[in-house]
Tab-separated table of C-alpha atoms in Angstrom:
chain	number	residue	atom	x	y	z
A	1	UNK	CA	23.290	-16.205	-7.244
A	2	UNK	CA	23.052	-13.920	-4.226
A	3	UNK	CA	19.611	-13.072	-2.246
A	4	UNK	CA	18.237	-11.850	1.128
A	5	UNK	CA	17.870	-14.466	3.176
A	6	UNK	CA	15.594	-14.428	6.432
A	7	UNK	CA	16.549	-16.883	8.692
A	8	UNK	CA	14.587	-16.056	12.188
A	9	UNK	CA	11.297	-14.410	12.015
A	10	UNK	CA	11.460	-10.937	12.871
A	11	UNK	CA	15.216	-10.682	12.255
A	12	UNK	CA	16.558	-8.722	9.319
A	13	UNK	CA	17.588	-10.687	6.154
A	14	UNK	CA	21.232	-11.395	5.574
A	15	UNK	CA	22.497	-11.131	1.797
A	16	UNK	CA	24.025	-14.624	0.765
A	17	UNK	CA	24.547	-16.974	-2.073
A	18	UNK	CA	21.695	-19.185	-2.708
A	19	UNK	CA	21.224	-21.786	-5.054
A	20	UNK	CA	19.640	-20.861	-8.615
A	21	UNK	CA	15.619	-20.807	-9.091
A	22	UNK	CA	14.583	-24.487	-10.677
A	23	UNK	CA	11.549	-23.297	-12.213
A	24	UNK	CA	8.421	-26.472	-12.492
A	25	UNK	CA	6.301	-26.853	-15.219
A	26	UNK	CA	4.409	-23.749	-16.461
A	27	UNK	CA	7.741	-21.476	-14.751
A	28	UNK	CA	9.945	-18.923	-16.235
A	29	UNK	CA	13.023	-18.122	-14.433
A	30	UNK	CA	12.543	-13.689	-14.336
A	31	UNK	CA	15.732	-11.679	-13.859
A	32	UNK	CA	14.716	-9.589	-10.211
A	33	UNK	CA	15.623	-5.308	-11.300
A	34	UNK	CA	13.604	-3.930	-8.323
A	35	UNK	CA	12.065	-5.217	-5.329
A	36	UNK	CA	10.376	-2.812	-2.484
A	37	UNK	CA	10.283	-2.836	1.155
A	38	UNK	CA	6.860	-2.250	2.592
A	39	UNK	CA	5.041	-2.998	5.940
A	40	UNK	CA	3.557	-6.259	4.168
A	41	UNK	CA	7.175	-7.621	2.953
A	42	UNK	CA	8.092	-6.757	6.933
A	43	UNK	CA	5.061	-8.791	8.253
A	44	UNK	CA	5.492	-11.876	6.063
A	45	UNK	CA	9.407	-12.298	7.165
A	46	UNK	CA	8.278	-11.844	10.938
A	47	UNK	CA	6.022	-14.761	10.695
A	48	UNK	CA	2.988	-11.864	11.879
A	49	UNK	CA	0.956	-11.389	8.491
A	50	UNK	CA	-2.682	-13.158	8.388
A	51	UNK	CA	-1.717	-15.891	5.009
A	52	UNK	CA	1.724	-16.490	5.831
A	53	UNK	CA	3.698	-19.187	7.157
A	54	UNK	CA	6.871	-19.851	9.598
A	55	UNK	CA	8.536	-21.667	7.098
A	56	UNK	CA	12.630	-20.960	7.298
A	57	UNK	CA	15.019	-19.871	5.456
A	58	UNK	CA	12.850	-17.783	3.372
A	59	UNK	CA	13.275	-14.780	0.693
A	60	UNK	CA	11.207	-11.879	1.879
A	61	UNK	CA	9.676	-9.839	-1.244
A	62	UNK	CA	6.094	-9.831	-2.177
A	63	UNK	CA	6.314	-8.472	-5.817
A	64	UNK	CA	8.588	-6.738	-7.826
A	65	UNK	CA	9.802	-5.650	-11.649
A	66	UNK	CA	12.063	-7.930	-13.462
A	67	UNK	CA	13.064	-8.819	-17.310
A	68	UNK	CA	12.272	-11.650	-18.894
A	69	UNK	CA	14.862	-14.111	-21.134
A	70	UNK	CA	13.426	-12.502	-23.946
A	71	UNK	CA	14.192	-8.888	-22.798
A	72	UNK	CA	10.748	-7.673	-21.948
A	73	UNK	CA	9.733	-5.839	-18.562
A	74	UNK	CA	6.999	-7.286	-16.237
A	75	UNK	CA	5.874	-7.013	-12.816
A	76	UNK	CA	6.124	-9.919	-10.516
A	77	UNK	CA	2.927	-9.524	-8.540
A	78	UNK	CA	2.156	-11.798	-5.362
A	79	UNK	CA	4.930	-14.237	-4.330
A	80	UNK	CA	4.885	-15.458	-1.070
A	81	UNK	CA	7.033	-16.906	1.789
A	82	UNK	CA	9.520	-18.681	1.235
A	83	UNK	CA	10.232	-18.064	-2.687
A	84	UNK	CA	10.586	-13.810	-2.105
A	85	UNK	CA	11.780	-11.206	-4.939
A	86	UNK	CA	14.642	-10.526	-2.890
A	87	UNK	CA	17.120	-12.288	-5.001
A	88	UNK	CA	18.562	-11.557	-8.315
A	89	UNK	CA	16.769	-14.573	-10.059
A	90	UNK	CA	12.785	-16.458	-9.527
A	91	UNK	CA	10.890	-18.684	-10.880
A	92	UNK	CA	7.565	-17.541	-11.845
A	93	UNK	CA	4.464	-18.697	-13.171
A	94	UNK	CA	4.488	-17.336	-16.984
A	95	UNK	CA	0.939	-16.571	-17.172
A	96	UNK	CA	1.324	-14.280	-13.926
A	97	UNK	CA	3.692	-11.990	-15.460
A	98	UNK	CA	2.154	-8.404	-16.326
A	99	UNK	CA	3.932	-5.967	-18.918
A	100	UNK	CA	5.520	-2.737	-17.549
A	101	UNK	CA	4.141	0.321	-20.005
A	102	UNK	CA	7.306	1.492	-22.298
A	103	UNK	CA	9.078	4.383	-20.532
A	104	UNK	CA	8.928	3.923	-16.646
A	105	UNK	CA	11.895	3.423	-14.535
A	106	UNK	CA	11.979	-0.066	-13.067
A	107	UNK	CA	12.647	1.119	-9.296
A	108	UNK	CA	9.854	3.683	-9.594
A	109	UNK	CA	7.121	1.042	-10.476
A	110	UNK	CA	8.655	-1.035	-7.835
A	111	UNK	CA	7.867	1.311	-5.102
A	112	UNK	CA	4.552	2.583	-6.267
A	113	UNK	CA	2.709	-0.902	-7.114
A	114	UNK	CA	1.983	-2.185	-3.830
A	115	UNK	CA	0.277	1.586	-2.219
A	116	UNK	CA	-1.295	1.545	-5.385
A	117	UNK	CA	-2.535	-1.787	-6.039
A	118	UNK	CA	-4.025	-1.177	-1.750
A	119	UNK	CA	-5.866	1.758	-2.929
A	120	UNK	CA	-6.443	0.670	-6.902
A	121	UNK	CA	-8.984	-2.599	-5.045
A	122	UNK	CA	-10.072	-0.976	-1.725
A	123	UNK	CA	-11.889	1.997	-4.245
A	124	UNK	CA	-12.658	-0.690	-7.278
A	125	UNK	CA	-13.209	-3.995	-5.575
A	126	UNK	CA	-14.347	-3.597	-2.570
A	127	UNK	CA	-15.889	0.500	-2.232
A	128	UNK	CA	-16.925	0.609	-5.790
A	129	UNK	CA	-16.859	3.850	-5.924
A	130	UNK	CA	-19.062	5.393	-9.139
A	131	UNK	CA	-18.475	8.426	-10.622
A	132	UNK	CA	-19.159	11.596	-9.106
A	133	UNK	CA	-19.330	10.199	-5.533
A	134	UNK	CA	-17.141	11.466	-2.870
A	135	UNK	CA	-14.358	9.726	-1.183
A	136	UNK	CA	-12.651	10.029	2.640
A	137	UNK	CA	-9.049	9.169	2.485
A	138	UNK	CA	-8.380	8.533	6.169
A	139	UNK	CA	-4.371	8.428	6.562
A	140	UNK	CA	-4.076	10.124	3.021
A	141	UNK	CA	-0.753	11.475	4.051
A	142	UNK	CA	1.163	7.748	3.712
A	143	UNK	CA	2.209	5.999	0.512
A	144	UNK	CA	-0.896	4.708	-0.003
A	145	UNK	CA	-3.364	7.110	1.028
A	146	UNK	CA	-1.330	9.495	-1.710
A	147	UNK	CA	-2.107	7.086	-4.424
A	148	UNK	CA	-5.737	6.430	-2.644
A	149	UNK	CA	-6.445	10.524	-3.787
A	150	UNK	CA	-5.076	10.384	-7.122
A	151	UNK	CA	-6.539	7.378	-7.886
A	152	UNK	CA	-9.718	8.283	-6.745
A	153	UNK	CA	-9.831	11.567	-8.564
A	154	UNK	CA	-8.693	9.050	-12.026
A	155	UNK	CA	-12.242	7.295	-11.345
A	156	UNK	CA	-14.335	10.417	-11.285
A	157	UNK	CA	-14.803	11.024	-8.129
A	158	UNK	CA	-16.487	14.084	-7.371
A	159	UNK	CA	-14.535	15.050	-3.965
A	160	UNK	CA	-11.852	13.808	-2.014
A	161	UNK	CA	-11.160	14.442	1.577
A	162	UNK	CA	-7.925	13.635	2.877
A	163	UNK	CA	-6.841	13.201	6.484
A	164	UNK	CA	-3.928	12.482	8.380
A	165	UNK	CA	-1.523	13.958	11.344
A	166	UNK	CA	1.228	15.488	9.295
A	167	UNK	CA	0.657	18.856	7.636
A	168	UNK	CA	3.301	18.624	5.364
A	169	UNK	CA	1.595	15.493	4.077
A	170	UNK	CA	-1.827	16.615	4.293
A	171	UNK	CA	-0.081	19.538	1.743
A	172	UNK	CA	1.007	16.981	-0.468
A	173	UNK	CA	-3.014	15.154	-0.531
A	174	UNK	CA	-3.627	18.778	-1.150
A	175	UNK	CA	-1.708	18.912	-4.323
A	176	UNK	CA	-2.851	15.748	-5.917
A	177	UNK	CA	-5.935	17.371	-5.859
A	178	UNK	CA	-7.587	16.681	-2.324
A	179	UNK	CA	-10.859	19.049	-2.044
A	180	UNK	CA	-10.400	19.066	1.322
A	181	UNK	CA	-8.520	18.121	4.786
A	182	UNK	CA	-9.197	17.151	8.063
A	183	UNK	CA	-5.806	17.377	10.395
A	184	UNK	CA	-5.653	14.663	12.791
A	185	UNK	CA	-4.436	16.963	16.106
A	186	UNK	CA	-5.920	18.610	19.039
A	187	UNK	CA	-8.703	17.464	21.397
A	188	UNK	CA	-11.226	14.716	20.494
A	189	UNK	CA	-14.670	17.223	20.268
A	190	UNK	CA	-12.593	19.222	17.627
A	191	UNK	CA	-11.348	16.352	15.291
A	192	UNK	CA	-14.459	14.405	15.444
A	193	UNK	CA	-16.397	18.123	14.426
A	194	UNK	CA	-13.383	18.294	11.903
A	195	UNK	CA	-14.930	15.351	10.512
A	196	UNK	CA	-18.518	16.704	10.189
A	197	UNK	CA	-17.159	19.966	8.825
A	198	UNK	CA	-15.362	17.786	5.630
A	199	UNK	CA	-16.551	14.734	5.332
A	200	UNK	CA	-20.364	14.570	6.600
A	201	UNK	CA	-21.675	13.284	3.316
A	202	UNK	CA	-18.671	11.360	1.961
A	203	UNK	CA	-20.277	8.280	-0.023
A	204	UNK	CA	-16.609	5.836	0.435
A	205	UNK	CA	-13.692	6.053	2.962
A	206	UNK	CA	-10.492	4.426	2.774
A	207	UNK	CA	-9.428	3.992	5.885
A	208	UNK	CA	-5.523	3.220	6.516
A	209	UNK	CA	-5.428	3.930	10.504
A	210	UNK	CA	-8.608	2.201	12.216
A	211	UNK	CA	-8.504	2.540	15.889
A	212	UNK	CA	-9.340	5.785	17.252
A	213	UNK	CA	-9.149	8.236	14.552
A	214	UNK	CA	-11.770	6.023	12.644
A	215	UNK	CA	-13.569	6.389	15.913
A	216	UNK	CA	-13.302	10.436	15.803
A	217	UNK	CA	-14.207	9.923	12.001
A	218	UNK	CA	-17.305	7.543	11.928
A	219	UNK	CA	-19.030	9.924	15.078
A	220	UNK	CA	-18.061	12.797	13.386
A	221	UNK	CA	-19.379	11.817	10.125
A	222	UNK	CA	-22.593	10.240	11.763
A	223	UNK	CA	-23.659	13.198	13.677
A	224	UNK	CA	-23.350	15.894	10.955
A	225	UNK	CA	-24.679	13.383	7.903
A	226	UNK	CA	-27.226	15.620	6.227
A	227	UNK	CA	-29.453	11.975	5.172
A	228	UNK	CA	-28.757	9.163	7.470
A	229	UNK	CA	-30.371	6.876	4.613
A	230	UNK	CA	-27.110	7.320	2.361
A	231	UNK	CA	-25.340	4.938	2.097
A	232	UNK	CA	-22.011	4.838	3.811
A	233	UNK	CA	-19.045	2.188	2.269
A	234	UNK	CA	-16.602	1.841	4.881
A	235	UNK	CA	-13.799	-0.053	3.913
A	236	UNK	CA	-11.375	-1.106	6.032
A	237	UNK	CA	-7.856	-1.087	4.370
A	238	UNK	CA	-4.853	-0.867	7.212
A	239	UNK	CA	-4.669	-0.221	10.852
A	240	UNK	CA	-1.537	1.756	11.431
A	241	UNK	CA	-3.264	3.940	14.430
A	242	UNK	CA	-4.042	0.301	15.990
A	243	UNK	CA	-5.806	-2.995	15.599
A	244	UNK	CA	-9.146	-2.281	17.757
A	245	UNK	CA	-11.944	-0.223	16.792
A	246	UNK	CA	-14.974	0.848	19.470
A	247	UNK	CA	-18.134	0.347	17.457
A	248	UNK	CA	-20.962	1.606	19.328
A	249	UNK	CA	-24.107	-0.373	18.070
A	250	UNK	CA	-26.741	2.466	17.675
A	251	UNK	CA	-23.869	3.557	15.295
A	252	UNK	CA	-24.850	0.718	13.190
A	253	UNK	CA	-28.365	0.961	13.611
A	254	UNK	CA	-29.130	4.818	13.027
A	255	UNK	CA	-27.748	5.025	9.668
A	256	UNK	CA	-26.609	3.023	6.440
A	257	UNK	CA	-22.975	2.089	7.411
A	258	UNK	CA	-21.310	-1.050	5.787
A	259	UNK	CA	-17.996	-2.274	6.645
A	260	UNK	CA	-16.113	-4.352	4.489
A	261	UNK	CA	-12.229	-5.167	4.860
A	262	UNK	CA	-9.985	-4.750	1.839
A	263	UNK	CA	-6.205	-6.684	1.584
A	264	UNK	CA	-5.401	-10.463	0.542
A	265	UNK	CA	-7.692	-12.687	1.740
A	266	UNK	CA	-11.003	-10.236	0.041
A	267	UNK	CA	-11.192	-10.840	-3.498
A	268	UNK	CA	-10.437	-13.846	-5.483
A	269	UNK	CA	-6.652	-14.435	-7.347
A	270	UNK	CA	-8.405	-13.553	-10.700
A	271	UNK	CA	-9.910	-10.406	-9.447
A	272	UNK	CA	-7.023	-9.240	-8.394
A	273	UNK	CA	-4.759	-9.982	-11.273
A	274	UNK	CA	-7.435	-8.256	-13.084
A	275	UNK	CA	-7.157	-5.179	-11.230
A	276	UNK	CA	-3.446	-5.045	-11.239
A	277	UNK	CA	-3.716	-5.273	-14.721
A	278	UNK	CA	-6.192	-2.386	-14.822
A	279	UNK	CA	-3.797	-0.618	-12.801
A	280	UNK	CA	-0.264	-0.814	-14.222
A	281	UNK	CA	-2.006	0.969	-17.388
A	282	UNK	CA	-2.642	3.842	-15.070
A	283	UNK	CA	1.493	3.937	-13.604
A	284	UNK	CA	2.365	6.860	-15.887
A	285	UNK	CA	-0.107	9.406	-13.635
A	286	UNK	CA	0.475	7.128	-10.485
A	287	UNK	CA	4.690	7.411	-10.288
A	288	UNK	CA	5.094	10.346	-8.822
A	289	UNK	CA	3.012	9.892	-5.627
A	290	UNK	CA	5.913	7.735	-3.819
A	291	UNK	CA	9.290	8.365	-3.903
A	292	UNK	CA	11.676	5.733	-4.622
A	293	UNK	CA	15.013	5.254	-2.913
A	294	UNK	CA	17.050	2.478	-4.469
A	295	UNK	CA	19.344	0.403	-2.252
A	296	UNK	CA	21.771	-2.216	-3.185
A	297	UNK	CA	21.067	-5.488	-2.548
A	298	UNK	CA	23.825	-6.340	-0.929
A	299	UNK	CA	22.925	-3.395	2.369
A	300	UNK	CA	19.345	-5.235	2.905
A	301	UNK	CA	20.579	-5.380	6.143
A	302	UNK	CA	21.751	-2.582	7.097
A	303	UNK	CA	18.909	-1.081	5.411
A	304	UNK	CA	16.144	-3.422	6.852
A	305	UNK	CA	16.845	-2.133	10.514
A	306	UNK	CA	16.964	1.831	9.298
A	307	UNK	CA	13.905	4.167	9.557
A	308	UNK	CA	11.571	4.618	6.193
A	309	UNK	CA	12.015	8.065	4.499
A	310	UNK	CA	8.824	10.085	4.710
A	311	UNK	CA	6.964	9.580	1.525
A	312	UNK	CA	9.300	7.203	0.458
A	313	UNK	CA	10.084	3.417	-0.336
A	314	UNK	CA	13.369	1.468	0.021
A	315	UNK	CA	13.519	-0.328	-3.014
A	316	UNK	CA	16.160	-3.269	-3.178
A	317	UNK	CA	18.116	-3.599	-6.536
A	318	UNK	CA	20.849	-6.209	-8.082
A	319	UNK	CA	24.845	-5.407	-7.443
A	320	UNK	CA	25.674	-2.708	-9.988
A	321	UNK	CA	22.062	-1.904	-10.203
A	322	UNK	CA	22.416	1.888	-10.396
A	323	UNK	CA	22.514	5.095	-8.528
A	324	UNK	CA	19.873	5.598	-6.462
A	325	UNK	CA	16.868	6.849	-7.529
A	326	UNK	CA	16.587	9.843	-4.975
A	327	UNK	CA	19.443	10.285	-2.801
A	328	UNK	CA	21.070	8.008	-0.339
A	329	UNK	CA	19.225	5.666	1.695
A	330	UNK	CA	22.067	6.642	4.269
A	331	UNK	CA	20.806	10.241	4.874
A	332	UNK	CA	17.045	9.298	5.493
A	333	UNK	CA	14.428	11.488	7.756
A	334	UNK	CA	11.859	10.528	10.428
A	335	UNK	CA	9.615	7.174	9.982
A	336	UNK	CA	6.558	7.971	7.107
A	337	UNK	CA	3.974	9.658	9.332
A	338	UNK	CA	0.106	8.901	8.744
């Protein structure tokens, strides 16, 4: 069989014939129909993400949708380094396998499961967010932060801010449903009063970009909070503005802020399979919120080194897989602003 094969860290995968899965005890071998490129898949085949390893040759992929010898769809959630869903076959454990709902195109859950899934535990898991409170979506114009507002608005919430640089995108939050939107552009004084303006007496944020603009947000926020006594859930979720954060301590001590990180290493293996299940019943409303762009398996890497289409996932599928799902991967725009 035929898979992407990594075979320096931080180089792009090369598509070559591998030897077939030999599934152990408790395995079933899973025909691969769509497998999605995302900054995590990226990060485990540099060697760079937090749980994985620098074990070579490996199969990049995190998760994916396959069918099973018996015909039925599932998701493949959570594979790691070096046994990837970049391949056409893998051995997986049985009682991992989740059921696809009837109806949705195998590509399409592909590229919306793993924004999803970020947002689905960050508000669930770790935010618990309760009906009726209100939510900050900070970077709510990526992949992610999309799903982040729908999904949020699912649970009840009773507003949703969304912020992020690109006005298109911060359109787009808008039409899920965002209440509001805070536009991350022009001098410091005015974002961070942006902030107050939206998002004073937001009870969760989801916060995708860290660094500064979480800076600009938290003062903002803390300055214009109506009662300093409310409790404020920060939850940390990505950090694609940059990995430091200036905290000033009377921050910390003049008002109820918690700050809790949300990604692998947070919840346990049966929470999250849990809340993946919870979540795949939800696809149907969830779909529409990235844009998938199929690619054959056979370009990964061609494909690997090109820029991301805005809004969009490369997802990789078998030889004779299909058209693609929206237009060529060839004719792609800028990199998916935040």
């Amino acid at each position: 069989m035929y898979a992407a094969v990594v075979h320096a860290l931080g180089q792009p995968p090369r598509y070559e014939s591998v030897p077939e899965p030999v599934p152990a005890a408790g395995e079933v071998v899973v025909e691969v129909l769509a497998a999605a490129l995302y900054p995590l898949v990226r990060s485990f085949a540099s060697g760079g993400h937090y749980t994985g390893g620098d074990a070579l040759p490996l199969v990049p992929g995190f998760d994916g949708v396959g069918r099973t010898a018996a015909g039925e769809l599932v998701y493949i959630p959570g594979l790691e380094p070096p046994h990837g869903t970049m391949a056409e076959r893998v051995a997986v454990p049985a009682d991992a396998l989740m059921p696809v709902p009837d109806g949705l195109d195998p590509v399409a859950v592909a590229a919306v499961m793993n924004p999803a899934s970020s947002a689905w535990i960050a508000l669930r898991e770790r935010g618990r967010l309760r009906e009726g409170e209100s939510v900050l979506v900070l970077g709510a114009t990526g992949n992610a932060g999309r799903a982040a507002v729908r999904l949020a608005l699912d649970q009840g919430a009773g507003a949703v801010v969304a912020a992020g640089r690109d006005p298109e995108g911060l359109r787009s939050a808008t039409e899920l449903g965002a209440h509001r939107t805070v536009r991350l552009a022009g001098p410091d004084e005015e974002v961070a009063a942006a902030f107050g303006a939206a998002a004073a007496d937001v009870d969760v944020v989801l916060d995708y970009l860290w660094d500064h603009p979480a800076e600009l947000a938290l003062d903002g926020i803390l300055r214009h909070r109506a009662d300093l006594t409310r409790p404020l859930r920060w939850v940390q979720v990505g950090s694609a503005a940059g990995p430091d954060m200036t905290v000033p301590s009377a921050w910390l001590r003049k008002a109820d802020v918690s700050v809790c990180g949300s990604g692998l290493g947070s919840i346990s293996g049966a929470r999250r399979a849990a809340a993946l299940r919870e979540l795949l019943a939800r696809l149907p409303a969830l779909v529409p919120t990235t844009d998938a762009v199929a690619v054959p398996m056979a370009e990964v890497e061609a494909a690997w080194e090109s820029p991301m289409p805005s809004g969009a996932r490369f997802v990789f599928v078998p030889a004779g897989g299909g058209e693609p799902a929206s237009g060529s991967w060839e004719s792609v725009g800028d990199r998916e602003p935040v």
